PDB file of C-alpha atoms in Angstrom:
ATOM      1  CA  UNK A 377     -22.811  -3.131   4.360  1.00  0.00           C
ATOM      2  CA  UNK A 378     -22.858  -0.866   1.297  1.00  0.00           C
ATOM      3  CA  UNK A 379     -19.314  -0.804  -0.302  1.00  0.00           C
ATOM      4  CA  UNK A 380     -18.363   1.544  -3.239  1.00  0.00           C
ATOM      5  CA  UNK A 381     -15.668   1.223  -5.771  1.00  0.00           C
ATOM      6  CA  UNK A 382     -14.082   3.125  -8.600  1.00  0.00           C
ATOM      7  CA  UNK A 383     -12.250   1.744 -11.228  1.00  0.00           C
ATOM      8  CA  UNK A 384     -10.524   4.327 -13.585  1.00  0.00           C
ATOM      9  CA  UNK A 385      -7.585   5.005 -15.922  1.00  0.00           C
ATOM     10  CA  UNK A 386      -7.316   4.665 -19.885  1.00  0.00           C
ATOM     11  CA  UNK A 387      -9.123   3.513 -22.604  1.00  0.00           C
ATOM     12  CA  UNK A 388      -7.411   0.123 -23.233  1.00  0.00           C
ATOM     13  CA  UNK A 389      -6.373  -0.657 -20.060  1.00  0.00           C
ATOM     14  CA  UNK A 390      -9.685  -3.123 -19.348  1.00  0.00           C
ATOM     15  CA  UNK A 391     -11.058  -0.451 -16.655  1.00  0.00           C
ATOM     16  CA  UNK A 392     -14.834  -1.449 -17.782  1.00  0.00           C
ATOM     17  CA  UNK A 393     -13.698  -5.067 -18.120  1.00  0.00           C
ATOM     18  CA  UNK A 394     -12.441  -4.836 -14.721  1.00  0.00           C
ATOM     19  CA  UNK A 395     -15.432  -3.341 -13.081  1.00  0.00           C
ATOM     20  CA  UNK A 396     -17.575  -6.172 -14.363  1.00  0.00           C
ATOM     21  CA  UNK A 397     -15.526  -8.559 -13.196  1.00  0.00           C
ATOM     22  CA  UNK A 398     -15.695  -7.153  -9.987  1.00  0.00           C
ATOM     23  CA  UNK A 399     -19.599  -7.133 -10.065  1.00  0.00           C
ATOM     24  CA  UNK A 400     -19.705 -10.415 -11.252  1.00  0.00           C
ATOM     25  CA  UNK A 401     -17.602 -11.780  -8.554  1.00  0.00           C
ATOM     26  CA  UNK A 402     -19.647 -10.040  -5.882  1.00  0.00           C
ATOM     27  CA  UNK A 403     -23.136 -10.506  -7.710  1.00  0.00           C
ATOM     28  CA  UNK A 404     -22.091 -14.918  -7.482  1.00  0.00           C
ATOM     29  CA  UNK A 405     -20.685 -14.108  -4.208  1.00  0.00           C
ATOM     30  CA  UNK A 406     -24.710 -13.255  -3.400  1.00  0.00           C
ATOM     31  CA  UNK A 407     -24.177  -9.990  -2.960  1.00  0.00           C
ATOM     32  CA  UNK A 408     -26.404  -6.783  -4.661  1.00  0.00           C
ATOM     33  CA  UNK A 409     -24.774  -4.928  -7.331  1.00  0.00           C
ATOM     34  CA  UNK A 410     -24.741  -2.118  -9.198  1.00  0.00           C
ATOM     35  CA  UNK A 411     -22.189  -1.091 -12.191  1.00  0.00           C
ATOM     36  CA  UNK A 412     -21.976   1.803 -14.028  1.00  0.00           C
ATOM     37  CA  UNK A 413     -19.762   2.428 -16.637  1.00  0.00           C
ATOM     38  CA  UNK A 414     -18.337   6.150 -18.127  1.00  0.00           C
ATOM     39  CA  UNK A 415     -15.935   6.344 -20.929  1.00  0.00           C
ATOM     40  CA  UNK A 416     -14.521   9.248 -23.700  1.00  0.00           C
ATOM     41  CA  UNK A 417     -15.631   9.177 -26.981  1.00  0.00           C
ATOM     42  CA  UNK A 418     -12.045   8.488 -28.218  1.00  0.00           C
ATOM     43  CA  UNK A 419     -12.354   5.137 -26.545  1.00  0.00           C
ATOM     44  CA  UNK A 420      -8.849   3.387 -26.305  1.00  0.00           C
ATOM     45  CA  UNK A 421      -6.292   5.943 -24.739  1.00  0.00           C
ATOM     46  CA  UNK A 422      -9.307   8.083 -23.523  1.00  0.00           C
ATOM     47  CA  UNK A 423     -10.497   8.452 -19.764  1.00  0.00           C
ATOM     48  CA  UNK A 424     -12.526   5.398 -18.570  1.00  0.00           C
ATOM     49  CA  UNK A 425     -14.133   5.009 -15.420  1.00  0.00           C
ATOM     50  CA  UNK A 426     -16.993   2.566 -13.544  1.00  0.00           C
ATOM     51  CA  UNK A 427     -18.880   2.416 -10.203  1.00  0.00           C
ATOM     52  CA  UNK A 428     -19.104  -0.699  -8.454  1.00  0.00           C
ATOM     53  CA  UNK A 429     -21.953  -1.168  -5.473  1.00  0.00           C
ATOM     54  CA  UNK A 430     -22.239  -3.903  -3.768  1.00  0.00           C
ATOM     55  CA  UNK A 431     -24.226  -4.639  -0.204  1.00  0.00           C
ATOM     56  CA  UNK A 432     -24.193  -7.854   1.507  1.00  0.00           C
ATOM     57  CA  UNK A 433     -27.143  -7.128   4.090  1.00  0.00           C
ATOM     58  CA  UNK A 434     -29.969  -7.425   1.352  1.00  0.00           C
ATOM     59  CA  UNK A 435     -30.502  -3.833   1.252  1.00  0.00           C
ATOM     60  CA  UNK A 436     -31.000  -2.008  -1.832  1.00  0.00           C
ATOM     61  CA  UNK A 437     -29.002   0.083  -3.707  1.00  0.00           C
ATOM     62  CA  UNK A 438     -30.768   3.080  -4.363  1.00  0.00           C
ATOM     63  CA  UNK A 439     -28.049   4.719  -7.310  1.00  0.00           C
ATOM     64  CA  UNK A 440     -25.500   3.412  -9.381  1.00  0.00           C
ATOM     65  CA  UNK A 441     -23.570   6.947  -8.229  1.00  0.00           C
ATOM     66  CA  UNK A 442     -21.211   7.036  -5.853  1.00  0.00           C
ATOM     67  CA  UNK A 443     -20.765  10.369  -3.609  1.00  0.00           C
ATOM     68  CA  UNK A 444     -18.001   8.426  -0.932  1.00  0.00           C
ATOM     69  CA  UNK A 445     -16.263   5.388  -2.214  1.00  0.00           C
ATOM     70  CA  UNK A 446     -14.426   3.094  -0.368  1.00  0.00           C
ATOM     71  CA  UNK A 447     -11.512   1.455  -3.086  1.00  0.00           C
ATOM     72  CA  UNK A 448     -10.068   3.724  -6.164  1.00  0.00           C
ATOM     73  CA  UNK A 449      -8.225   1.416  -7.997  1.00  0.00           C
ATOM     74  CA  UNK A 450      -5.978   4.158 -10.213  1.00  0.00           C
ATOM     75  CA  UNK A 451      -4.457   2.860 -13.476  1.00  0.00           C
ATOM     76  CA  UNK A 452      -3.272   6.480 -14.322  1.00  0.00           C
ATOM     77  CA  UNK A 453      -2.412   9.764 -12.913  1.00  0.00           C
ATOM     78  CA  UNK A 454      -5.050  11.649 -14.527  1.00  0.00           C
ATOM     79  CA  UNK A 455      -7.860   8.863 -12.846  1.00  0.00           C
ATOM     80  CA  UNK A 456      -6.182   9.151  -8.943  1.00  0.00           C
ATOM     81  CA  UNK A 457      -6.417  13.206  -9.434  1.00  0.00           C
ATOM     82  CA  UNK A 458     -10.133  12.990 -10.408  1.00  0.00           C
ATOM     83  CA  UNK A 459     -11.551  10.340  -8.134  1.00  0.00           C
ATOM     84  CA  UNK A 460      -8.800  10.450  -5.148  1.00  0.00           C
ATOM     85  CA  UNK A 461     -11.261  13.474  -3.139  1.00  0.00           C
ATOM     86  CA  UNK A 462     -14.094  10.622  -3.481  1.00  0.00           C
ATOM     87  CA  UNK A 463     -12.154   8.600  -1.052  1.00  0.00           C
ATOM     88  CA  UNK A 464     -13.602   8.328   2.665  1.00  0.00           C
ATOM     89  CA  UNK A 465     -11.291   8.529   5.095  1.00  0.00           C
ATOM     90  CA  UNK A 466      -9.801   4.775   5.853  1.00  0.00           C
ATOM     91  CA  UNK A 467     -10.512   3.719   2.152  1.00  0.00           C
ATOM     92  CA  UNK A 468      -7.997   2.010  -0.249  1.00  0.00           C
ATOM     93  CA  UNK A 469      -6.496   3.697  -3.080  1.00  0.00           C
ATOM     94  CA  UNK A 470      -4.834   1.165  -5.210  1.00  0.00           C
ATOM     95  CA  UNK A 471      -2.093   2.954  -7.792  1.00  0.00           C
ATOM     96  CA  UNK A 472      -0.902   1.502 -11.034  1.00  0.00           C
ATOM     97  CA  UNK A 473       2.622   1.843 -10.265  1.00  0.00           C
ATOM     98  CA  UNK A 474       3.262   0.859 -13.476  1.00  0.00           C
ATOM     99  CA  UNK A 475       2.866   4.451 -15.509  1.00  0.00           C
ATOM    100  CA  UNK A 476       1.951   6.193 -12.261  1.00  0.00           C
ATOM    101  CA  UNK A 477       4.739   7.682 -10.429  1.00  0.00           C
ATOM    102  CA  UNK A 478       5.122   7.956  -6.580  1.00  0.00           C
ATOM    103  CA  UNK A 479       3.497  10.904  -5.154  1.00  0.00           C
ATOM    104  CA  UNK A 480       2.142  12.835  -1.634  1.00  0.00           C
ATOM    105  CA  UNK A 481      -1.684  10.890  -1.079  1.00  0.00           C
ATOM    106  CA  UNK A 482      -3.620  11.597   1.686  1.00  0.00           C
ATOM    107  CA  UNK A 483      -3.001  10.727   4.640  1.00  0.00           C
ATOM    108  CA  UNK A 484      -6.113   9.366   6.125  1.00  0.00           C
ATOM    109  CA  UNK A 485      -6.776   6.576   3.452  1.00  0.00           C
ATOM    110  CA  UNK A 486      -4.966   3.588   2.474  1.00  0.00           C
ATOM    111  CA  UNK A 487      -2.299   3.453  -0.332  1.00  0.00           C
ATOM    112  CA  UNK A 488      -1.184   0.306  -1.930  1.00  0.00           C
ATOM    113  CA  UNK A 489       1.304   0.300  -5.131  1.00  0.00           C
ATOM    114  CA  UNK A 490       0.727  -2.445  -7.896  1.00  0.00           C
ATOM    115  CA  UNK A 491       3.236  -2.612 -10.709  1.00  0.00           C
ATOM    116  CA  UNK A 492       0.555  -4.544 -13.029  1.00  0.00           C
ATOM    117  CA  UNK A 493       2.633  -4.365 -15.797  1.00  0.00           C
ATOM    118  CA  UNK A 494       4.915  -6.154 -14.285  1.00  0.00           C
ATOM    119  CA  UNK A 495       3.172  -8.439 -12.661  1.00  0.00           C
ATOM    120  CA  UNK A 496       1.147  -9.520 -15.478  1.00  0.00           C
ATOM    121  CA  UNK A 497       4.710  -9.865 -17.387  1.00  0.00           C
ATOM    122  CA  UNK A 498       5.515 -12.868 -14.583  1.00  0.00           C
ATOM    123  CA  UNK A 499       2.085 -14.362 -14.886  1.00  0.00           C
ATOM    124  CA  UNK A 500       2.934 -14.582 -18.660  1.00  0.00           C
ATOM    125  CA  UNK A 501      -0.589 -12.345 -19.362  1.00  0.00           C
ATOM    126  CA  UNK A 502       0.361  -9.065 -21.326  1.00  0.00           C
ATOM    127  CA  UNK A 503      -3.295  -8.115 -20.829  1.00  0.00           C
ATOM    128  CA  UNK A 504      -3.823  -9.251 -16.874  1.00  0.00           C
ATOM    129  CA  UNK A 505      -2.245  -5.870 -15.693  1.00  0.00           C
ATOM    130  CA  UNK A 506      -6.367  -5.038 -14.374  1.00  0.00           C
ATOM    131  CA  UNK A 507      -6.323  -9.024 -12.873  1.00  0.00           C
ATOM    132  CA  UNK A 508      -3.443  -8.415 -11.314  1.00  0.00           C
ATOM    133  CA  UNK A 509      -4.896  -5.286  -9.578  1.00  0.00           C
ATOM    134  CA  UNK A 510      -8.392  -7.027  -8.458  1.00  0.00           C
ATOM    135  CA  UNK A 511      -5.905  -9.460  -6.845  1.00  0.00           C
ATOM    136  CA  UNK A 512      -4.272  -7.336  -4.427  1.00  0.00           C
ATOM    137  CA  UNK A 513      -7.497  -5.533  -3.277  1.00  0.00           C
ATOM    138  CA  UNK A 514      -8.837  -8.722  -2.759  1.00  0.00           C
ATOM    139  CA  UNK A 515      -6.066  -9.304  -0.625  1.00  0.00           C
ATOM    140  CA  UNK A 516      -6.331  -6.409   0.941  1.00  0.00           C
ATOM    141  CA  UNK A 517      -9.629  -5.080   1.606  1.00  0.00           C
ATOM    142  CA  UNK A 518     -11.225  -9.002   1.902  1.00  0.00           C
ATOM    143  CA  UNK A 519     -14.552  -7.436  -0.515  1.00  0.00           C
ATOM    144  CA  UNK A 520     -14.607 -10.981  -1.984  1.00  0.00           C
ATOM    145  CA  UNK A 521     -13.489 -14.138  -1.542  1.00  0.00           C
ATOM    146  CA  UNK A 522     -10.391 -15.184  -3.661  1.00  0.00           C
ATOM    147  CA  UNK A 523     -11.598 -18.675  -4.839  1.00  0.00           C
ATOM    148  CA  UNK A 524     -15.404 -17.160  -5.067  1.00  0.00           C
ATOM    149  CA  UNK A 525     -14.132 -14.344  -7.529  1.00  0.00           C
ATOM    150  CA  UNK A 526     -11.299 -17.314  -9.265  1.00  0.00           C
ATOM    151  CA  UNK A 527     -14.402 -19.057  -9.682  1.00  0.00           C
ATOM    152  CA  UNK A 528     -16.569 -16.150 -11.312  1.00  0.00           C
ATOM    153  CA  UNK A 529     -13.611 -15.127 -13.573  1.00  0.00           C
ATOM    154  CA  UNK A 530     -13.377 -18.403 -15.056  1.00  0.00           C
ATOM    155  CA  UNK A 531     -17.084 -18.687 -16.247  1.00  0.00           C
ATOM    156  CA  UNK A 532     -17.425 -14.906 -17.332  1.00  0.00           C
ATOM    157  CA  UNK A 533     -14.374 -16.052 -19.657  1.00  0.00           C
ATOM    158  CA  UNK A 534     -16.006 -19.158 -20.993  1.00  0.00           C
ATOM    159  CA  UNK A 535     -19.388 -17.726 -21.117  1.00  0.00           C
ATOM    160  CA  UNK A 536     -18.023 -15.050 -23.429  1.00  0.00           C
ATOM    161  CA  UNK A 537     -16.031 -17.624 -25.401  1.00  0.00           C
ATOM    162  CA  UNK A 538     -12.810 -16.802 -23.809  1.00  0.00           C
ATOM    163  CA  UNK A 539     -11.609 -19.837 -21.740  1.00  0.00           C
ATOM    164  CA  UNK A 540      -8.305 -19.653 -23.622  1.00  0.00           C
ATOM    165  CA  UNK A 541      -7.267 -17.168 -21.281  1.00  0.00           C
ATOM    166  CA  UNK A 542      -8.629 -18.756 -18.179  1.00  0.00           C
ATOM    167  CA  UNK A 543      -5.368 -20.087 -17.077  1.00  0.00           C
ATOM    168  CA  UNK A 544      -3.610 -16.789 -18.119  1.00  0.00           C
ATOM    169  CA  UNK A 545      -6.018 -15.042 -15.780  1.00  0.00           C
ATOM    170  CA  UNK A 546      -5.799 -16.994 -12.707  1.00  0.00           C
ATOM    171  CA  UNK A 547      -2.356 -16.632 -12.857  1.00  0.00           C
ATOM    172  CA  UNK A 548      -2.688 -12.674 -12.690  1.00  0.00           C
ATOM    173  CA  UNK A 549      -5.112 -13.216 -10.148  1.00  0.00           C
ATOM    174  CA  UNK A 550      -3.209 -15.151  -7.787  1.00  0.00           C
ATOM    175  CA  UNK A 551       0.437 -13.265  -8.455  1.00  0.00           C
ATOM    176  CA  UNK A 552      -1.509  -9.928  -7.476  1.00  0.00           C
ATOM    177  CA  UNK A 553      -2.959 -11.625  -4.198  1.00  0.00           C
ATOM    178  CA  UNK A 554       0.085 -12.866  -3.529  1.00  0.00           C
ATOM    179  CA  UNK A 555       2.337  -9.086  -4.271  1.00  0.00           C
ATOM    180  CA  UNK A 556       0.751  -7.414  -1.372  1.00  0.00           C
ATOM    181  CA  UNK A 557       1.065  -8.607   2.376  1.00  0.00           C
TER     182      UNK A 557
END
């Protein structure tokens, strides 16, 4: 089964970081993947946005674009207004309700508020606001395993000379997971 995500928001808010954690986790998961990232030229602050596909069946992925998608995770306003139309009906749109404020969504997909800021404040990682939010669509839309993906984060950290943060990370990981019912 083909499933397509977008992760958007700011510059600085780990959106591409986020998307490649979420293609690593399903790529060591043995799934197919494709990521595709699109950023401003102002970088931090600017818009920043990636396409995640993944299949599970072996089939392959014939783009990196994504028409329909199936999971909008939103980490601003201006990110859920571009992409939110690219949901297909029963998807997941997960909002930042951190900077994004409450507002009327659709009302044929899924909507599930995060407060990553504050999570990530309780798992003691200023920066794990984006961990936070792969948690809870974990959680909620089962696209990879939790201990798979814990597993996945940890080496992508140590292979990139990170594993400081390891700990930090799982933390945000697990908090998200564990925010959402």
């Amino acid at each position: 089964m083909l499933t397509q995500v977008i992760c958007a928001g700011f510059g600085g808010q780990g959106i591409l970081t986020t998307g490649i954690l979420i293609a690593n986790g399903a790529f060591k998961s043995g799934k197919r993947i494709t990521w595709y990232p699109s950023y401003g030229s102002e970088m931090r602050g600017g818009s920043a946005n990636c396409i995640i596909k993944m299949t599970d069946d072996g089939s392959e992925i014939a783009s990196p674009y994504a028409k329909e998608i199936d999971i909008l995770l939103g980490m601003s306003t201006p990110a859920i207004d571009k992409f939110q139309s690219k949901i297909k009906p029963g998807g997941w749109l997960f909002v930042n309700s951190s900077i994004v404020e409450p507002a009327e969504y659709r009302d044929d997909i899924n909507v599930v508020y995060v407060d990553a800021a504050a999570l990530a404040a309780k798992a003691e990682n200023p920066k794990g606001g984006n961990i936070a939010m792969i948690g809870a669509i974990l959680k909620k839309t089962g696209i990879i395993d939790l201990d798979a993906f814990e597993t996945s984060l940890v080496d992508y950290f140590t292979d990139h000379g990170k594993a400081k943060f390891n700990d930090a990370n799982i933390r945000a990981l697990r908090i998200g997971y564990d925010s959402v019912e």
